XYZ file of C-alpha atoms in Angstrom:
104
model
C 18.565 -6.864 -10.371
C 15.061 -8.281 -10.180
C 15.577 -9.351 -6.574
C 16.592 -5.847 -5.500
C 13.509 -4.411 -7.205
C 11.397 -7.065 -5.468
C 12.839 -6.057 -2.096
C 12.119 -2.384 -2.814
C 8.548 -3.341 -3.676
C 8.135 -5.395 -0.480
C 9.617 -2.670 1.732
C 7.400 0.100 0.333
C 4.293 -2.094 0.425
C 5.069 -3.032 4.031
C 5.528 0.622 4.956
C 2.212 1.416 3.282
C 0.472 -1.330 5.265
C 1.890 -0.093 8.573
C 0.916 3.510 7.862
C -2.621 2.520 6.832
C -3.034 0.525 10.041
C -1.807 3.525 12.039
C -4.351 5.668 10.187
C -7.134 3.260 11.101
C -6.095 3.316 14.769
C -6.128 7.119 14.712
C -9.613 7.081 13.173
C -10.830 4.742 15.917
C -9.651 7.426 18.365
C -11.600 10.045 16.366
C -8.398 11.718 15.189
C -9.579 11.995 11.611
C -7.239 14.771 10.453
C -4.222 12.780 11.650
C -5.746 9.682 10.085
C -6.062 11.380 6.701
C -2.427 12.493 6.879
C -1.292 8.920 7.639
C -3.321 7.628 4.701
C -1.579 10.170 2.454
C 1.773 8.814 3.660
C 0.515 5.277 3.066
C -0.558 6.188 -0.449
C 2.872 7.660 -1.177
C 4.516 4.378 -0.141
C 2.160 2.202 -2.184
C 2.790 4.403 -5.234
C 6.540 3.843 -4.811
C 5.934 0.088 -4.608
C 3.743 0.210 -7.700
C 6.383 2.215 -9.563
C 8.991 -0.430 -8.747
C 6.731 -3.100 -10.246
C 6.041 -0.926 -13.285
C 9.790 -0.657 -13.982
C 9.943 -4.417 -14.460
C 6.768 -4.634 -16.529
C 7.920 -1.845 -18.854
C 11.364 -3.416 -19.211
C 9.790 -6.756 -20.150
C 7.488 -5.024 -22.618
C 10.610 -3.449 -24.102
C 12.217 -6.830 -24.678
C 14.191 -7.416 -21.492
C 13.895 -10.991 -20.271
C 13.826 -12.061 -16.639
C 14.021 -15.524 -15.156
C 11.093 -16.469 -12.955
C 11.686 -15.102 -9.468
C 9.666 -16.437 -6.525
C 10.733 -13.331 -4.599
C 9.299 -11.025 -7.268
C 6.091 -13.088 -7.393
C 5.837 -12.724 -3.607
C 6.459 -8.986 -3.937
C 3.631 -8.658 -6.462
C 1.305 -10.638 -4.182
C 2.258 -8.365 -1.302
C 1.583 -5.251 -3.375
C -1.822 -6.521 -4.460
C -2.806 -7.558 -0.922
C -1.682 -4.297 0.660
C -3.451 -2.265 -2.042
C -6.668 -4.077 -1.175
C -6.116 -3.527 2.552
C -5.569 0.196 1.979
C -8.784 0.457 -0.049
C -10.689 -1.290 2.738
C -9.155 0.930 5.428
C -10.256 4.037 3.470
C -13.800 2.662 3.535
C -13.625 1.698 7.227
C -12.473 5.203 8.116
C -15.455 6.670 6.265
C -17.758 4.293 8.151
C -16.191 5.361 11.459
C -16.796 9.022 10.586
C -20.471 8.288 9.968
C -20.832 6.155 13.095
C -19.193 8.713 15.375
C -21.262 11.520 13.835
C -24.506 9.613 14.477
C -23.473 8.763 18.050
C -23.039 12.423 19.030
């Protein structure tokens, strides 16, 4: 059902957010290799969330009809927000690398 897909999307996006925040904390502690690995995990989760959304979009494009679902709309908002956060965290980690390099 659309609600179960929405929940899958929210769970994976939430996992991605948590992993990206962990990666940022590791980068602040100059643990860049660990940080990169956490970001890879985060990316894997956000891809799973995106794939869940894509299932619905492709089904609709194929003629399946869904009633409006506030939960699915929330899930899409969450995916978009977390994707933006992840992109920003990637950039912040790069800035931290430069800052720590210049401070040594």
